[in-house]
PDB file of C-alpha atoms in Angstrom:
ATOM      1  CA  MET A   1      16.746  -9.964 -13.967  1.00 69.00           C
ATOM      2  CA  SER A   2      13.972 -12.505 -13.549  1.00 75.00           C
ATOM      3  CA  ASN A   3      10.673 -12.092 -15.300  1.00 90.00           C
ATOM      4  CA  ARG A   4       7.802 -10.711 -13.276  1.00 95.00           C
ATOM      5  CA  PHE A   5       4.117 -11.515 -13.270  1.00 96.00           C
ATOM      6  CA  TYR A   6       0.970  -9.783 -12.098  1.00 97.00           C
ATOM      7  CA  PHE A   7      -2.739 -10.129 -11.717  1.00 97.00           C
ATOM      8  CA  LEU A   8      -5.197  -7.283 -11.406  1.00 96.00           C
ATOM      9  CA  ILE A   9      -8.421  -6.853  -9.458  1.00 97.00           C
ATOM     10  CA  ARG A  10     -10.916  -4.333 -10.798  1.00 96.00           C
ATOM     11  CA  TYR A  11     -13.776  -3.125  -8.609  1.00 97.00           C
ATOM     12  CA  VAL A  12     -16.971  -3.644 -10.596  1.00 96.00           C
ATOM     13  CA  PRO A  13     -19.599  -1.414  -8.888  1.00 94.00           C
ATOM     14  CA  ASP A  14     -19.601   2.247  -9.852  1.00 89.00           C
ATOM     15  CA  ASP A  15     -19.985   3.500  -6.292  1.00 90.00           C
ATOM     16  CA  VAL A  16     -17.162   1.982  -4.236  1.00 90.00           C
ATOM     17  CA  ASP A  17     -14.826   3.154  -1.507  1.00 94.00           C
ATOM     18  CA  ASP A  18     -11.485   2.430  -3.149  1.00 95.00           C
ATOM     19  CA  GLY A  19      -9.573   3.052   0.088  1.00 96.00           C
ATOM     20  CA  LEU A  20     -11.674   0.462   1.892  1.00 96.00           C
ATOM     21  CA  LEU A  21     -11.446  -2.192  -0.836  1.00 97.00           C
ATOM     22  CA  ALA A  22      -7.724  -1.600  -1.335  1.00 97.00           C
ATOM     23  CA  GLY A  23      -7.259  -2.048   2.401  1.00 96.00           C
ATOM     24  CA  ARG A  24      -9.126  -5.334   2.381  1.00 96.00           C
ATOM     25  CA  CYS A  25      -7.085  -6.638  -0.540  1.00 97.00           C
ATOM     26  CA  ILE A  26      -3.846  -5.599   1.148  1.00 97.00           C
ATOM     27  CA  SER A  27      -5.075  -7.272   4.347  1.00 95.00           C
ATOM     28  CA  ILE A  28      -5.494 -10.542   2.452  1.00 95.00           C
ATOM     29  CA  LEU A  29      -1.902 -10.323   1.234  1.00 95.00           C
ATOM     30  CA  HIS A  30      -0.706  -9.464   4.736  1.00 94.00           C
ATOM     31  CA  GLY A  31      -2.583 -12.443   6.161  1.00 92.00           C
ATOM     32  CA  VAL A  32      -1.037 -14.788   3.613  1.00 92.00           C
ATOM     33  CA  LEU A  33       2.480 -13.488   4.206  1.00 91.00           C
ATOM     34  CA  SER A  34       2.025 -13.674   7.984  1.00 88.00           C
ATOM     35  CA  SER A  35       0.665 -17.225   7.947  1.00 85.00           C
ATOM     36  CA  GLU A  36       2.830 -20.261   8.581  1.00 76.00           C
ATOM     37  CA  GLN A  37       0.424 -22.426   6.576  1.00 76.00           C
ATOM     38  CA  ASN A  38       1.828 -21.535   3.156  1.00 76.00           C
ATOM     39  CA  ASP A  39       5.187 -21.281   1.427  1.00 76.00           C
ATOM     40  CA  ILE A  40       4.804 -17.657   0.309  1.00 79.00           C
ATOM     41  CA  ASP A  41       7.522 -15.808   2.173  1.00 73.00           C
ATOM     42  CA  GLY A  42       7.388 -12.394   0.544  1.00 78.00           C
ATOM     43  CA  GLY A  43       8.381 -10.800  -2.721  1.00 92.00           C
ATOM     44  CA  ILE A  44       4.846  -9.701  -3.639  1.00 96.00           C
ATOM     45  CA  GLY A  45       4.298  -6.019  -4.321  1.00 97.00           C
ATOM     46  CA  VAL A  46       1.076  -4.029  -4.502  1.00 98.00           C
ATOM     47  CA  ALA A  47       0.363  -1.598  -7.338  1.00 97.00           C
ATOM     48  CA  PHE A  48      -2.440   0.834  -8.096  1.00 97.00           C
ATOM     49  CA  PRO A  49      -2.638   1.074 -11.895  1.00 96.00           C
ATOM     50  CA  GLN A  50      -5.365   3.748 -11.851  1.00 94.00           C
ATOM     51  CA  TRP A  51      -3.791   5.943  -9.166  1.00 95.00           C
ATOM     52  CA  CYS A  52      -4.662   9.597  -9.737  1.00 92.00           C
ATOM     53  CA  LYS A  53      -4.806  12.845  -7.814  1.00 90.00           C
ATOM     54  CA  GLU A  54      -8.275  12.084  -6.487  1.00 91.00           C
ATOM     55  CA  SER A  55      -7.971   8.440  -5.421  1.00 93.00           C
ATOM     56  CA  LEU A  56      -6.123   5.139  -5.353  1.00 95.00           C
ATOM     57  CA  GLY A  57      -8.207   4.166  -8.365  1.00 94.00           C
ATOM     58  CA  ARG A  58     -10.708   1.430  -9.066  1.00 94.00           C
ATOM     59  CA  SER A  59      -8.185  -1.394  -9.215  1.00 96.00           C
ATOM     60  CA  VAL A  60      -5.309  -3.011  -7.361  1.00 97.00           C
ATOM     61  CA  ALA A  61      -2.616  -5.327  -8.720  1.00 97.00           C
ATOM     62  CA  PHE A  62      -0.177  -7.804  -7.206  1.00 98.00           C
ATOM     63  CA  VAL A  63       3.286  -8.258  -8.701  1.00 97.00           C
ATOM     64  CA  SER A  64       5.908 -10.964  -8.122  1.00 97.00           C
ATOM     65  CA  GLU A  65       8.769 -12.816  -9.742  1.00 95.00           C
ATOM     66  CA  ASN A  66       7.082 -16.032  -8.575  1.00 95.00           C
ATOM     67  CA  LYS A  67       4.073 -16.860 -10.749  1.00 96.00           C
ATOM     68  CA  GLN A  68       2.979 -19.732  -8.506  1.00 95.00           C
ATOM     69  CA  HIS A  69       2.804 -17.466  -5.475  1.00 95.00           C
ATOM     70  CA  LEU A  70       0.430 -15.155  -7.334  1.00 96.00           C
ATOM     71  CA  GLU A  71      -1.711 -18.115  -8.370  1.00 96.00           C
ATOM     72  CA  GLN A  72      -1.950 -19.131  -4.706  1.00 94.00           C
ATOM     73  CA  LEU A  73      -2.836 -15.598  -3.638  1.00 95.00           C
ATOM     74  CA  LYS A  74      -5.628 -15.482  -6.220  1.00 96.00           C
ATOM     75  CA  GLN A  75      -7.237 -18.511  -4.580  1.00 95.00           C
ATOM     76  CA  GLN A  76      -7.898 -16.741  -1.282  1.00 96.00           C
ATOM     77  CA  GLN A  77     -11.527 -17.110  -0.230  1.00 97.00           C
ATOM     78  CA  TYR A  78     -12.229 -13.368  -0.054  1.00 97.00           C
ATOM     79  CA  PHE A  79     -11.237 -12.917  -3.686  1.00 98.00           C
ATOM     80  CA  LYS A  80     -13.352 -15.901  -4.742  1.00 97.00           C
ATOM     81  CA  VAL A  81     -16.427 -14.586  -2.926  1.00 98.00           C
ATOM     82  CA  MET A  82     -16.075 -11.055  -4.300  1.00 97.00           C
ATOM     83  CA  LYS A  83     -15.686 -12.412  -7.832  1.00 97.00           C
ATOM     84  CA  ALA A  84     -18.670 -14.772  -7.434  1.00 97.00           C
ATOM     85  CA  ASP A  85     -20.786 -11.822  -6.268  1.00 97.00           C
ATOM     86  CA  ASN A  86     -19.711  -9.805  -9.325  1.00 96.00           C
ATOM     87  CA  LEU A  87     -17.981  -7.223  -7.167  1.00 97.00           C
ATOM     88  CA  PHE A  88     -14.481  -7.973  -8.484  1.00 98.00           C
ATOM     89  CA  ASP A  89     -13.134  -8.753 -11.931  1.00 96.00           C
ATOM     90  CA  ILE A  90      -9.886 -10.675 -11.517  1.00 97.00           C
ATOM     91  CA  SER A  91      -7.473 -11.120 -14.392  1.00 95.00           C
ATOM     92  CA  MET A  92      -5.328 -14.110 -15.178  1.00 95.00           C
ATOM     93  CA  VAL A  93      -1.736 -14.115 -13.941  1.00 96.00           C
ATOM     94  CA  LYS A  94       0.237 -12.567 -16.798  1.00 95.00           C
ATOM     95  CA  ALA A  95       3.835 -11.714 -17.579  1.00 95.00           C
ATOM     96  CA  VAL A  96       4.881  -8.083 -17.165  1.00 95.00           C
ATOM     97  CA  PRO A  97       6.155  -6.581 -20.431  1.00 91.00           C
ATOM     98  CA  THR A  98       9.885  -5.937 -20.278  1.00 87.00           C
ATOM     99  CA  ASP A  99       9.756  -2.280 -21.351  1.00 88.00           C
ATOM    100  CA  VAL A 100       7.480  -0.964 -18.592  1.00 92.00           C
ATOM    101  CA  PRO A 101       8.961   1.782 -16.357  1.00 94.00           C
ATOM    102  CA  GLU A 102       9.483   1.183 -12.636  1.00 96.00           C
ATOM    103  CA  ILE A 103       7.543   3.063  -9.968  1.00 96.00           C
ATOM    104  CA  ARG A 104       7.223   2.689  -6.220  1.00 96.00           C
ATOM    105  CA  PHE A 105       4.248   2.685  -3.856  1.00 97.00           C
ATOM    106  CA  LYS A 106       5.447   3.271  -0.322  1.00 95.00           C
ATOM    107  CA  ARG A 107       3.904   3.411   3.110  1.00 94.00           C
ATOM    108  CA  ASN A 108       4.836   6.683   4.782  1.00 90.00           C
ATOM    109  CA  GLN A 109       4.072   6.413   8.485  1.00 80.00           C
ATOM    110  CA  GLY A 110       5.346   9.949   8.978  1.00 75.00           C
ATOM    111  CA  VAL A 111       2.290  11.395   7.230  1.00 64.00           C
ATOM    112  CA  ALA A 112       0.106  10.934  10.320  1.00 59.00           C
ATOM    113  CA  LYS A 113       2.481  13.129  12.324  1.00 61.00           C
ATOM    114  CA  CYS A 114       1.542  16.092  10.150  1.00 55.00           C
ATOM    115  CA  PHE A 115      -2.121  16.133  11.130  1.00 50.00           C
ATOM    116  CA  ALA A 116      -3.331  18.661  13.694  1.00 45.00           C
ATOM    117  CA  GLY A 117      -4.380  16.135  16.342  1.00 52.00           C
ATOM    118  CA  GLU A 118      -1.069  14.332  16.213  1.00 52.00           C
ATOM    119  CA  LYS A 119       0.823  17.629  16.327  1.00 53.00           C
ATOM    120  CA  ARG A 120      -1.031  18.641  19.472  1.00 59.00           C
ATOM    121  CA  ARG A 121      -0.258  15.326  21.155  1.00 62.00           C
ATOM    122  CA  ARG A 122       3.427  15.517  20.292  1.00 60.00           C
ATOM    123  CA  LEU A 123       3.693  19.132  21.446  1.00 62.00           C
ATOM    124  CA  ALA A 124       1.987  18.220  24.718  1.00 66.00           C
ATOM    125  CA  ARG A 125       4.460  15.382  25.304  1.00 72.00           C
ATOM    126  CA  ALA A 126       7.397  17.661  24.506  1.00 69.00           C
ATOM    127  CA  LYS A 127       6.038  20.333  26.849  1.00 67.00           C
ATOM    128  CA  ARG A 128       5.767  17.836  29.711  1.00 76.00           C
ATOM    129  CA  ARG A 129       9.311  16.596  29.175  1.00 77.00           C
ATOM    130  CA  VAL A 130      10.773  20.104  29.032  1.00 68.00           C
ATOM    131  CA  GLU A 131       8.887  21.335  32.081  1.00 69.00           C
ATOM    132  CA  ALA A 132       9.869  18.202  34.009  1.00 76.00           C
ATOM    133  CA  ARG A 133      13.475  19.314  33.517  1.00 76.00           C
ATOM    134  CA  GLY A 134      12.567  22.746  34.910  1.00 75.00           C
ATOM    135  CA  GLU A 135      13.065  24.474  31.581  1.00 70.00           C
ATOM    136  CA  ALA A 136      10.816  26.855  29.681  1.00 66.00           C
ATOM    137  CA  PHE A 137       8.921  25.329  26.778  1.00 57.00           C
ATOM    138  CA  LYS A 138       9.617  27.215  23.556  1.00 58.00           C
ATOM    139  CA  PRO A 139       8.070  25.330  20.623  1.00 55.00           C
ATOM    140  CA  GLN A 140       9.646  25.996  17.269  1.00 55.00           C
ATOM    141  CA  LEU A 141       8.758  25.177  13.712  1.00 45.00           C
ATOM    142  CA  CYS A 142       9.981  21.701  12.934  1.00 44.00           C
ATOM    143  CA  GLU A 143       9.666  18.985  10.348  1.00 40.00           C
ATOM    144  CA  LEU A 144       6.000  18.557  11.266  1.00 39.00           C
ATOM    145  CA  GLU A 145       5.292  21.855   9.564  1.00 41.00           C
ATOM    146  CA  ARG A 146       6.525  20.664   6.188  1.00 43.00           C
ATOM    147  CA  GLU A 147       4.017  20.216   3.414  1.00 42.00           C
ATOM    148  CA  VAL A 148       3.293  16.544   2.864  1.00 45.00           C
ATOM    149  CA  ASP A 149       3.646  15.155  -0.627  1.00 69.00           C
ATOM    150  CA  HIS A 150       0.505  13.781  -2.240  1.00 81.00           C
ATOM    151  CA  PHE A 151      -0.844  10.607  -0.635  1.00 89.00           C
ATOM    152  CA  HIS A 152      -3.912   8.371  -0.370  1.00 92.00           C
ATOM    153  CA  ARG A 153      -5.197   6.174   2.439  1.00 92.00           C
ATOM    154  CA  ALA A 154      -6.057   2.487   2.620  1.00 94.00           C
ATOM    155  CA  PHE A 155      -8.255   1.502   5.550  1.00 94.00           C
ATOM    156  CA  MET A 156      -6.979  -1.492   7.496  1.00 93.00           C
ATOM    157  CA  THR A 157      -8.077  -3.672  10.419  1.00 85.00           C
ATOM    158  CA  SER A 158      -5.592  -5.587  12.537  1.00 79.00           C
ATOM    159  CA  LYS A 159      -6.896  -9.121  13.092  1.00 74.00           C
ATOM    160  CA  SER A 160      -4.464  -9.739  15.940  1.00 72.00           C
ATOM    161  CA  LYS A 161      -5.277  -6.537  17.833  1.00 73.00           C
ATOM    162  CA  GLY A 162      -8.804  -5.868  16.551  1.00 74.00           C
ATOM    163  CA  THR A 163      -7.895  -2.238  15.892  1.00 82.00           C
ATOM    164  CA  LYS A 164      -8.361  -0.073  12.812  1.00 88.00           C
ATOM    165  CA  PHE A 165      -5.544   1.932  11.258  1.00 89.00           C
ATOM    166  CA  LEU A 166      -4.590   3.702   8.059  1.00 91.00           C
ATOM    167  CA  LEU A 167      -1.900   3.016   5.516  1.00 93.00           C
ATOM    168  CA  HIS A 168      -0.740   6.345   4.106  1.00 92.00           C
ATOM    169  CA  ILE A 169       0.510   5.526   0.614  1.00 95.00           C
ATOM    170  CA  GLN A 170       2.603   7.658  -1.710  1.00 94.00           C
ATOM    171  CA  LYS A 171       3.758   7.089  -5.271  1.00 95.00           C
ATOM    172  CA  ASP A 172       7.332   7.640  -6.473  1.00 94.00           C
ATOM    173  CA  ILE A 173       8.207   7.795 -10.170  1.00 92.00           C
ATOM    174  CA  ASN A 174      11.444   7.968 -12.176  1.00 86.00           C
ATOM    175  CA  ILE A 175      12.883   4.951 -10.374  1.00 91.00           C
ATOM    176  CA  ALA A 176      16.291   3.915 -11.669  1.00 85.00           C
ATOM    177  CA  GLN A 177      16.669   0.464 -10.130  1.00 91.00           C
ATOM    178  CA  ARG A 178      14.235  -2.400  -9.695  1.00 93.00           C
ATOM    179  CA  SER A 179      13.792  -3.964  -6.261  1.00 94.00           C
ATOM    180  CA  SER A 180      11.610  -6.742  -4.809  1.00 93.00           C
ATOM    181  CA  GLN A 181      12.065  -5.757  -1.162  1.00 94.00           C
ATOM    182  CA  TYR A 182       8.551  -5.118   0.175  1.00 95.00           C
ATOM    183  CA  SER A 183       6.923  -5.004   3.581  1.00 94.00           C
ATOM    184  CA  GLN A 184       4.268  -7.558   4.516  1.00 92.00           C
ATOM    185  CA  TYR A 185       1.745  -5.083   3.133  1.00 95.00           C
ATOM    186  CA  GLY A 186       3.350  -5.316  -0.303  1.00 96.00           C
ATOM    187  CA  LEU A 187       4.657  -1.751  -0.086  1.00 97.00           C
ATOM    188  CA  ALA A 188       7.995  -0.018   0.107  1.00 95.00           C
ATOM    189  CA  THR A 189       8.937   2.028   3.161  1.00 92.00           C
ATOM    190  CA  ASN A 190      10.738   5.319   3.711  1.00 83.00           C
ATOM    191  CA  ASP A 191      13.934   3.666   4.834  1.00 81.00           C
ATOM    192  CA  GLU A 192      14.988   0.033   4.375  1.00 87.00           C
ATOM    193  CA  LEU A 193      12.554  -1.444   1.857  1.00 92.00           C
ATOM    194  CA  GLU A 194      12.721  -0.028  -1.663  1.00 94.00           C
ATOM    195  CA  GLY A 195      10.404  -2.417  -3.502  1.00 95.00           C
ATOM    196  CA  THR A 196       9.301  -1.279  -6.950  1.00 96.00           C
ATOM    197  CA  VAL A 197       6.531  -2.339  -9.318  1.00 97.00           C
ATOM    198  CA  PRO A 198       5.906  -1.826 -13.032  1.00 95.00           C
ATOM    199  CA  GLU A 199       3.766   1.111 -14.151  1.00 95.00           C
ATOM    200  CA  LEU A 200       0.854  -1.131 -15.123  1.00 95.00           C
ATOM    201  CA  LYS A 201      -1.385   1.696 -16.310  1.00 92.00           C
ATOM    202  CA  ILE A 202       0.621   1.482 -19.544  1.00 88.00           C
ATOM    203  CA  VAL A 203      -0.675  -2.047 -20.217  1.00 83.00           C
ATOM    204  CA  ILE A 204      -4.322  -1.515 -19.161  1.00 75.00           C
ATOM    205  CA  PRO A 205      -6.896  -2.670 -20.231  1.00 67.00           C
ATOM    206  CA  LEU A 206      -5.707  -6.012 -18.940  1.00 53.00           C
ATOM    207  CA  PHE A 207      -8.834  -8.102 -19.599  1.00 54.00           C
TER     208      PHE A 207
END
């Protein structure tokens, strides 16, 4: 398969909200991929090399088979400003070593359905539908009651709608096959998109 490349952004301050900064970095990628003013049409994945039980970690990386696309992404104004203000350290675009294992960071939109508020709303909708048919409402345990695998959140803002939302992100390991099929957020999904990235924590420190 083709070689892959990456660059890494490390958050410099000690006291940072990694979910907020990760969301802003992902938003920059999303904006680039959604724009008609560039020739980057996808194939860029997001990785969190310092992912741990407690947080997404103090860094985010972008991975692609197209080195030039990563160079263009690095030149986004937000990244330049954050680096100039000594808030980000940004590495050079480098080749990914060939012997690094594959992992997957995926957006799981189903996570939100497991929270109490969302459960109540869904039960209320189901109750209305059942009673509208003249039937008795008998709620049962369902998939919403399952324990959710470990996840972290990235905080996002939709420029088109002006609304805030969360990306619920999970990490999969022991991936057998490499894939470059990502969403416009640089993540895999639960169904169609199975994009993978290298386990970059093996090659840190990067700079």
